[in-house]
Tab-separated table of C-alpha atoms in Angstrom:
chain	number	residue	atom	x	y	z
A	90	MET	CA	40.983	-28.019	6.292
A	91	LYS	CA	42.771	-27.799	9.641
A	92	THR	CA	40.855	-28.981	12.689
A	93	SER	CA	40.897	-25.569	14.353
A	94	ILE	CA	39.565	-23.867	11.199
A	95	ARG	CA	36.912	-26.558	10.725
A	96	LEU	CA	35.735	-26.165	14.335
A	97	ALA	CA	35.595	-22.399	13.941
A	98	PHE	CA	33.553	-22.810	10.734
A	99	PHE	CA	31.027	-25.138	12.402
A	100	SER	CA	30.832	-22.808	15.391
A	101	LEU	CA	29.893	-19.907	13.106
A	102	VAL	CA	27.267	-21.994	11.309
A	103	PHE	CA	25.803	-23.135	14.622
A	104	ALA	CA	25.760	-19.595	15.957
A	105	ALA	CA	24.016	-18.319	12.818
A	106	THR	CA	21.357	-21.030	12.856
A	107	GLY	CA	20.937	-20.526	16.582
A	108	VAL	CA	20.205	-16.826	16.100
A	109	HIS	CA	17.703	-17.651	13.356
A	110	ALA	CA	15.910	-20.156	15.585
A	111	GLN	CA	15.886	-17.714	18.476
A	112	ASP	CA	14.260	-15.102	16.235
A	113	SER	CA	11.373	-17.519	15.616
A	114	ILE	CA	10.612	-18.069	19.288
A	115	VAL	CA	7.493	-16.227	20.475
A	116	THR	CA	7.684	-15.051	24.059
A	117	GLU	CA	4.842	-15.009	26.557
A	118	GLN	CA	5.060	-11.205	26.618
A	119	GLN	CA	4.571	-11.112	22.838
A	120	ARG	CA	1.547	-13.408	23.144
A	121	GLN	CA	0.029	-11.148	25.804
A	122	HIS	CA	0.620	-8.084	23.638
A	123	MET	CA	-0.942	-9.834	20.648
A	124	GLU	CA	-3.974	-10.773	22.754
A	125	ASP	CA	-4.441	-7.109	23.687
A	126	ALA	CA	-3.921	-6.015	20.078
A	127	VAL	CA	-6.490	-8.480	18.711
A	128	VAL	CA	-9.042	-7.474	21.356
A	129	GLN	CA	-8.464	-3.835	20.384
A	130	ALA	CA	-8.657	-4.524	16.636
A	131	ILE	CA	-11.832	-6.635	16.852
A	132	PRO	CA	-13.558	-5.282	20.005
A	133	LEU	CA	-16.152	-8.048	20.143
A	134	GLY	CA	-16.411	-7.876	23.932
A	135	LYS	CA	-17.539	-4.240	23.703
A	136	ILE	CA	-19.840	-5.021	20.791
A	137	MET	CA	-21.505	-7.854	22.733
A	138	GLY	CA	-21.953	-5.447	25.642
A	139	MET	CA	-23.598	-2.907	23.331
A	140	ALA	CA	-25.901	-5.599	21.910
A	141	ALA	CA	-26.887	-6.755	25.387
A	142	ALA	CA	-27.625	-3.169	26.478
A	143	GLN	CA	-29.853	-2.543	23.452
A	144	ASN	CA	-31.713	-5.852	23.435
A	145	PRO	CA	-32.891	-7.463	26.699
A	146	SER	CA	-33.395	-10.809	24.931
A	147	TRP	CA	-29.905	-10.915	23.391
A	148	PRO	CA	-28.357	-13.347	22.415
A	149	VAL	CA	-31.503	-15.438	21.868
A	150	SER	CA	-34.387	-14.684	19.520
A	151	LYS	CA	-37.332	-12.652	20.770
A	152	ASP	CA	-39.643	-15.659	20.548
A	153	SER	CA	-37.304	-17.904	22.544
A	154	LYS	CA	-38.862	-19.764	25.477
A	155	LEU	CA	-35.626	-19.734	27.465
A	156	ASP	CA	-36.274	-19.025	31.137
A	157	ALA	CA	-35.011	-15.803	32.691
A	158	GLY	CA	-32.406	-17.490	34.878
A	159	ARG	CA	-30.597	-19.249	32.055
A	160	LEU	CA	-30.886	-16.185	29.805
A	161	ALA	CA	-29.197	-14.106	32.514
A	162	CYS	CA	-26.514	-16.784	32.815
A	163	LEU	CA	-25.864	-16.679	29.073
A	164	ARG	CA	-25.557	-12.910	29.058
A	165	GLN	CA	-23.178	-12.963	32.024
A	166	ASN	CA	-20.937	-15.468	30.248
A	167	LEU	CA	-20.776	-13.543	26.978
A	168	ASP	CA	-18.583	-10.654	28.012
A	169	GLU	CA	-15.078	-9.272	27.633
A	170	ALA	CA	-13.541	-12.036	29.764
A	171	SER	CA	-15.130	-14.823	27.713
A	172	TYR	CA	-14.013	-13.170	24.487
A	173	ARG	CA	-10.470	-12.843	25.793
A	174	ARG	CA	-10.359	-16.574	26.501
A	175	VAL	CA	-11.222	-17.251	22.857
A	176	VAL	CA	-8.594	-14.774	21.640
A	177	ARG	CA	-5.955	-16.203	23.995
A	178	LYS	CA	-6.429	-19.678	22.501
A	179	ARG	CA	-6.255	-18.345	18.922
A	180	VAL	CA	-3.117	-16.303	19.697
A	181	THR	CA	-1.422	-19.307	21.307
A	182	ASP	CA	-2.172	-21.418	18.227
A	183	TYR	CA	-0.915	-18.603	15.978
A	184	SER	CA	2.343	-18.373	17.907
A	185	VAL	CA	2.903	-22.102	17.273
A	186	ASN	CA	1.802	-22.124	13.632
A	187	GLU	CA	3.267	-18.771	12.508
A	188	PRO	CA	6.261	-18.044	14.766
A	189	LYS	CA	8.350	-16.362	12.048
A	190	ARG	CA	5.711	-13.770	11.186
A	191	PHE	CA	4.380	-13.244	14.713
A	192	ALA	CA	6.606	-10.275	15.658
A	193	GLY	CA	5.956	-8.424	12.391
A	194	ASP	CA	2.208	-8.958	12.571
A	195	LEU	CA	2.207	-7.785	16.182
A	196	ALA	CA	4.117	-4.614	15.283
A	197	LEU	CA	1.620	-3.820	12.514
A	198	LEU	CA	-1.397	-4.460	14.723
A	199	GLU	CA	0.011	-2.392	17.612
A	200	GLY	CA	0.920	0.501	15.325
A	201	ASP	CA	-1.143	3.444	14.130
A	202	GLY	CA	-2.632	1.336	11.332
A	203	GLY	CA	-3.936	-1.192	13.834
A	204	LYS	CA	-5.468	1.548	15.958
A	205	LEU	CA	-7.160	3.040	12.893
A	206	PHE	CA	-8.417	-0.406	11.856
A	207	ALA	CA	-9.942	-0.798	15.329
A	208	LYS	CA	-11.669	2.597	14.989
A	209	ALA	CA	-13.125	1.538	11.648
A	210	ILE	CA	-14.440	-1.763	13.016
A	211	MET	CA	-15.955	-0.120	16.086
A	212	GLY	CA	-17.388	2.736	14.041
A	213	GLY	CA	-19.033	0.266	11.679
A	214	ALA	CA	-20.549	-1.669	14.582
A	215	GLN	CA	-21.873	1.490	16.235
A	216	SER	CA	-23.296	2.644	12.910
A	217	GLN	CA	-25.108	-0.638	12.351
A	218	MET	CA	-26.553	-0.704	15.876
A	219	GLY	CA	-27.409	2.972	15.986
A	220	GLY	CA	-28.799	3.255	12.464
A	221	LYS	CA	-26.462	6.133	11.546
A	222	ALA	CA	-24.253	6.192	8.453
A	223	PHE	CA	-20.579	5.631	9.236
A	224	ASP	CA	-18.582	8.787	8.472
A	225	SER	CA	-15.242	7.487	7.186
A	226	LYS	CA	-14.050	11.009	6.275
A	227	ALA	CA	-14.464	12.158	9.850
A	228	MET	CA	-12.587	9.085	11.065
A	229	LEU	CA	-9.635	9.849	8.778
A	230	ALA	CA	-9.595	13.613	9.417
A	231	ASN	CA	-6.621	13.663	11.790
A	232	GLU	CA	-4.902	10.435	10.763
A	233	SER	CA	-1.516	10.197	9.057
A	234	PRO	CA	-0.972	8.609	5.630
A	235	ARG	CA	1.180	5.984	7.368
A	236	ALA	CA	-1.731	5.017	9.625
A	237	LEU	CA	-4.018	4.702	6.609
A	238	MET	CA	-1.460	2.530	4.807
A	239	GLY	CA	-1.174	0.294	7.863
A	240	MET	CA	-4.942	-0.074	8.110
A	241	LEU	CA	-5.213	-0.945	4.409
A	242	SER	CA	-2.419	-3.492	4.773
A	243	ILE	CA	-4.295	-5.244	7.566
A	244	ALA	CA	-7.555	-5.091	5.640
A	245	ASN	CA	-6.454	-5.974	2.105
A	246	ASP	CA	-2.809	-6.936	1.608
A	247	PRO	CA	-2.491	-10.641	0.607
A	248	GLN	CA	0.699	-10.761	2.683
A	249	TYR	CA	-1.422	-10.374	5.821
A	250	ALA	CA	-4.036	-13.020	5.042
A	251	PRO	CA	-2.821	-15.137	8.026
A	252	LEU	CA	-3.219	-12.127	10.317
A	253	ARG	CA	-6.744	-11.544	9.020
A	254	ALA	CA	-7.500	-15.199	9.727
A	255	LEU	CA	-6.326	-14.676	13.313
A	256	LEU	CA	-8.761	-11.747	13.534
A	257	GLY	CA	-11.596	-13.971	12.329
A	258	LEU	CA	-11.762	-12.274	8.932
A	259	ASP	CA	-12.321	-14.905	6.255
A	260	SER	CA	-11.444	-12.527	3.405
A	261	ALA	CA	-10.057	-9.106	2.680
A	262	VAL	CA	-12.143	-6.073	3.601
A	263	GLY	CA	-13.036	-4.308	0.352
A	264	ASP	CA	-14.705	-1.078	-0.660
A	265	GLY	CA	-18.287	-2.393	-0.824
A	266	GLN	CA	-20.185	-1.532	2.364
A	267	ALA	CA	-22.582	-4.479	2.034
A	268	ASP	CA	-19.707	-6.897	1.446
A	269	ASN	CA	-17.819	-5.464	4.414
A	270	ARG	CA	-20.829	-5.976	6.683
A	271	GLY	CA	-20.885	-9.617	5.597
A	272	VAL	CA	-17.173	-10.003	6.353
A	273	GLY	CA	-17.716	-8.318	9.729
A	274	ARG	CA	-20.653	-10.535	10.634
A	275	ARG	CA	-18.708	-13.676	9.762
A	276	ALA	CA	-15.752	-12.471	11.821
A	277	GLY	CA	-18.067	-11.846	14.760
A	278	MET	CA	-19.555	-15.328	14.478
A	279	THR	CA	-16.109	-16.944	14.134
A	280	LEU	CA	-14.876	-15.306	17.326
A	281	MET	CA	-18.130	-15.395	19.278
A	282	MET	CA	-19.102	-19.017	18.588
A	283	PRO	CA	-16.535	-20.651	20.927
A	284	ALA	CA	-17.591	-18.272	23.715
A	285	LEU	CA	-21.262	-18.996	22.997
A	286	ILE	CA	-20.702	-22.769	23.112
A	287	ASP	CA	-18.891	-22.453	26.460
A	288	ALA	CA	-21.695	-20.243	27.823
A	289	MET	CA	-24.353	-22.705	26.654
A	290	ASP	CA	-22.523	-25.565	28.364
A	291	THR	CA	-22.155	-23.555	31.577
A	292	CYS	CA	-25.807	-22.465	31.586
A	293	LYS	CA	-27.254	-25.807	30.431
A	294	VAL	CA	-28.778	-24.269	27.292
A	295	GLY	CA	-29.427	-26.305	24.139
A	296	PHE	CA	-29.744	-25.026	20.583
A	297	GLN	CA	-33.455	-25.756	20.762
A	298	ASP	CA	-33.679	-23.157	23.542
A	299	ILE	CA	-32.317	-20.266	21.502
Protein backbone atom coordinates (compact mmCIF):
# COMPACT_ATOMS: atom_id res chain seq x y z
CA MET A 1 0.00 0.00 0.00
CA LYS A 2 1.45 3.38 -0.99
CA THR A 3 2.30 5.77 1.83
CA SER A 4 -0.19 8.40 0.69
CA ILE A 5 -3.02 5.83 0.50
CA ARG A 6 -2.07 4.36 3.88
CA LEU A 7 -2.08 7.82 5.49
CA ALA A 8 -5.45 8.59 3.94
CA PHE A 9 -6.82 5.27 5.26
CA PHE A 10 -5.61 5.96 8.82
CA SER A 11 -6.97 9.50 8.62
CA LEU A 12 -10.43 8.15 7.75
CA VAL A 13 -10.30 5.62 10.59
CA PHE A 14 -9.21 8.30 13.04
CA ALA A 15 -11.92 10.65 11.85
CA ALA A 16 -14.58 7.94 12.21
CA THR A 17 -13.49 6.95 15.71
CA GLY A 18 -13.22 10.61 16.63
CA VAL A 19 -16.83 11.24 15.61
CA HIS A 20 -17.95 8.20 17.61
CA ALA A 21 -16.11 9.41 20.71
CA GLN A 22 -17.50 12.91 20.29
CA ASP A 23 -21.02 11.46 20.16
CA SER A 24 -20.45 9.92 23.60
CA ILE A 25 -19.45 13.19 25.26
CA VAL A 26 -22.19 14.65 27.47
CA THR A 27 -22.24 18.43 27.54
CA GLU A 28 -22.99 20.60 30.54
CA GLN A 29 -26.12 21.85 28.75
CA GLN A 30 -27.34 18.25 28.37
CA ARG A 31 -26.71 17.62 32.08
CA GLN A 32 -28.70 20.73 33.00
CA HIS A 33 -31.56 19.65 30.74
CA MET A 34 -31.51 16.17 32.25
CA GLU A 35 -31.61 17.66 35.76
CA ASP A 36 -34.73 19.63 34.81
CA ALA A 37 -36.29 16.58 33.15
CA VAL A 38 -35.70 14.34 36.18
CA VAL A 39 -37.11 16.97 38.55
CA GLN A 40 -40.18 17.21 36.30
CA ALA A 41 -40.58 13.43 36.00
CA ILE A 42 -40.20 12.76 39.74
CA PRO A 43 -41.40 16.04 41.33
CA LEU A 44 -40.21 15.13 44.82
CA GLY A 45 -39.57 18.76 45.75
CA LYS A 46 -43.25 19.58 45.16
CA ILE A 47 -44.35 16.41 46.93
CA MET A 48 -42.24 17.26 50.00
CA GLY A 49 -43.80 20.73 49.97
CA MET A 50 -47.29 19.19 49.87
CA ALA A 51 -46.40 16.85 52.75
CA ALA A 52 -45.04 19.73 54.82
CA ALA A 53 -48.17 21.81 54.18
CA GLN A 54 -50.47 18.97 55.27
CA ASN A 55 -48.52 17.80 58.30
CA PRO A 56 -46.90 20.32 60.69
CA SER A 57 -44.71 17.58 62.19
CA TRP A 58 -43.37 16.34 58.84
CA PRO A 59 -40.81 14.78 58.30
CA VAL A 60 -40.62 13.39 61.85
CA SER A 61 -43.17 11.18 63.60
CA LYS A 62 -45.96 12.78 65.60
CA ASP A 63 -44.53 11.48 68.86
CA SER A 64 -41.05 12.85 68.16
CA LYS A 65 -39.48 14.95 70.92
CA LEU A 66 -37.53 17.08 68.45
CA ASP A 67 -37.55 20.74 69.47
CA ALA A 68 -39.34 23.29 67.31
CA GLY A 69 -36.17 25.04 66.17
CA ARG A 70 -34.50 21.95 64.75
CA LEU A 71 -37.79 20.74 63.25
CA ALA A 72 -38.13 24.07 61.43
CA CYS A 73 -34.53 23.73 60.25
CA LEU A 74 -35.22 20.26 58.87
CA ARG A 75 -38.29 21.42 57.00
CA GLN A 76 -36.43 24.39 55.53
CA ASN A 77 -33.68 22.10 54.25
CA LEU A 78 -36.03 19.60 52.62
CA ASP A 79 -37.23 21.62 49.68
CA GLU A 80 -36.87 21.94 45.92
CA ALA A 81 -33.29 23.23 46.17
CA SER A 82 -32.14 20.31 48.33
CA TYR A 83 -33.81 17.84 45.99
CA ARG A 84 -32.13 19.43 42.99
CA ARG A 85 -28.73 18.97 44.61
CA VAL A 86 -29.43 15.24 44.92
CA VAL A 87 -30.61 15.04 41.30
CA ARG A 88 -27.60 17.02 40.06
CA LYS A 89 -25.22 14.51 41.64
CA ARG A 90 -27.13 11.53 40.19
CA VAL A 91 -27.23 13.12 36.72
CA THR A 92 -23.50 13.85 36.82
CA ASP A 93 -22.79 10.22 37.75
CA TYR A 94 -25.14 9.05 34.99
CA SER A 95 -23.36 11.18 32.41
CA VAL A 96 -20.08 9.48 33.36
CA ASN A 97 -21.44 5.94 33.60
CA GLU A 98 -23.89 6.00 30.66
CA PRO A 99 -22.58 8.59 28.17
CA LYS A 100 -23.70 6.67 25.06
CA ARG A 101 -27.34 6.46 26.11
CA PHE A 102 -27.56 9.87 27.79
CA ALA A 103 -28.83 11.84 24.76
CA GLY A 104 -31.50 9.26 23.88
CA ASP A 105 -32.74 9.00 27.45
CA LEU A 106 -32.87 12.78 27.69
CA ALA A 107 -34.90 13.04 24.48
CA LEU A 108 -37.40 10.48 25.79
CA LEU A 109 -37.73 12.16 29.17
CA GLU A 110 -38.14 15.64 27.65
CA GLY A 111 -40.74 14.42 25.15
CA ASP A 112 -44.49 14.04 25.48
CA GLY A 113 -44.06 10.63 27.12
CA GLY A 114 -41.91 12.13 29.85
CA LYS A 115 -44.44 14.88 30.48
CA LEU A 116 -47.24 12.30 30.71
CA PHE A 117 -45.13 10.17 33.07
CA ALA A 118 -44.67 13.24 35.29
CA LYS A 119 -48.45 13.83 35.31
CA ALA A 120 -49.02 10.23 36.36
CA ILE A 121 -46.49 10.42 39.20
CA MET A 122 -47.86 13.73 40.47
CA GLY A 123 -51.45 12.56 40.11
CA GLY A 124 -50.67 9.44 42.12
CA ALA A 125 -49.03 11.49 44.87
CA GLN A 126 -51.94 13.94 45.04
CA SER A 127 -54.38 11.03 45.13
CA GLN A 128 -52.56 9.36 48.01
CA MET A 129 -52.33 12.58 50.03
CA GLY A 130 -55.83 13.75 49.25
CA GLY A 131 -57.56 10.40 49.64
CA LYS A 132 -59.15 10.58 46.17
CA ALA A 133 -58.92 7.82 43.57
CA PHE A 134 -56.55 8.66 40.72
CA ASP A 135 -58.50 9.04 37.47
CA SER A 136 -56.15 7.67 34.80
CA LYS A 137 -58.82 7.97 32.08
CA ALA A 138 -59.13 11.69 32.69
CA MET A 139 -55.35 12.03 32.58
CA LEU A 140 -55.18 10.31 29.18
CA ALA A 141 -58.22 12.07 27.68
CA ASN A 142 -56.31 14.56 25.52
CA GLU A 143 -53.00 12.72 25.16
CA SER A 144 -51.64 11.27 21.92
CA PRO A 145 -50.86 7.57 21.41
CA ARG A 146 -47.20 8.57 20.98
CA ALA A 147 -47.19 10.20 24.42
CA LEU A 148 -48.70 7.08 25.95
CA MET A 149 -46.10 4.89 24.25
CA GLY A 150 -43.32 7.12 25.56
CA MET A 151 -44.70 6.97 29.10
CA LEU A 152 -44.97 3.17 28.95
CA SER A 153 -41.42 2.94 27.63
CA ILE A 154 -40.12 4.92 30.60
CA ALA A 155 -42.23 2.90 33.02
CA ASN A 156 -41.81 -0.65 31.70
CA ASP A 157 -39.42 -1.15 28.79
CA PRO A 158 -36.36 -3.21 29.87
CA GLN A 159 -34.27 -1.05 27.53
CA TYR A 160 -34.83 1.89 29.88
CA ALA A 161 -33.98 0.15 33.15
CA PRO A 162 -30.89 2.42 33.58
CA LEU A 163 -33.09 5.49 33.12
CA ARG A 164 -35.54 4.19 35.73
CA ALA A 165 -32.60 3.68 38.08
CA LEU A 166 -31.64 7.33 37.56
CA LEU A 167 -35.22 8.26 38.51
CA GLY A 168 -34.93 6.23 41.71
CA LEU A 169 -37.27 3.51 40.45
CA ASP A 170 -35.92 0.13 41.51
CA SER A 171 -38.23 -1.79 39.14
CA ALA A 172 -40.68 -1.32 36.32
CA VAL A 173 -44.01 0.33 37.07
CA GLY A 174 -46.71 -2.28 36.45
CA ASP A 175 -50.48 -2.37 36.35
CA GLY A 176 -51.06 -3.19 40.04
CA GLN A 177 -51.91 -0.03 42.00
CA ALA A 178 -50.59 -1.42 45.29
CA ASP A 179 -47.34 -2.52 43.66
CA ASN A 180 -46.97 0.88 41.99
CA ARG A 181 -47.38 2.65 45.33
CA GLY A 182 -44.57 0.50 46.70
CA VAL A 183 -42.33 1.37 43.74
CA GLY A 184 -43.21 5.05 44.19
CA ARG A 185 -42.47 5.02 47.91
CA ARG A 186 -39.09 3.37 47.34
CA ALA A 187 -38.26 5.91 44.64
CA GLY A 188 -39.16 8.72 47.02
CA MET A 189 -36.95 7.28 49.75
CA THR A 190 -34.05 6.70 47.32
CA LEU A 191 -34.11 10.32 46.19
CA MET A 192 -35.07 11.91 49.50
CA MET A 193 -32.60 10.08 51.75
CA PRO A 194 -29.46 11.98 50.65
CA ALA A 195 -31.30 15.28 51.15
CA LEU A 196 -32.56 14.11 54.55
CA ILE A 197 -29.06 13.10 55.67
CA ASP A 198 -27.68 16.51 54.62
CA ALA A 199 -30.54 18.28 56.44
CA MET A 200 -29.96 16.22 59.59
CA ASP A 201 -26.26 17.10 59.54
CA THR A 202 -27.03 20.79 59.02
CA CYS A 203 -29.65 20.87 61.78
CA LYS A 204 -27.75 18.64 64.24
CA VAL A 205 -30.52 16.02 64.29
CA GLY A 206 -29.85 12.36 65.08
CA PHE A 207 -31.94 9.36 64.09
CA GLN A 208 -32.99 9.03 67.72
CA ASP A 209 -34.65 12.45 67.38
CA ILE A 210 -36.97 11.50 64.54
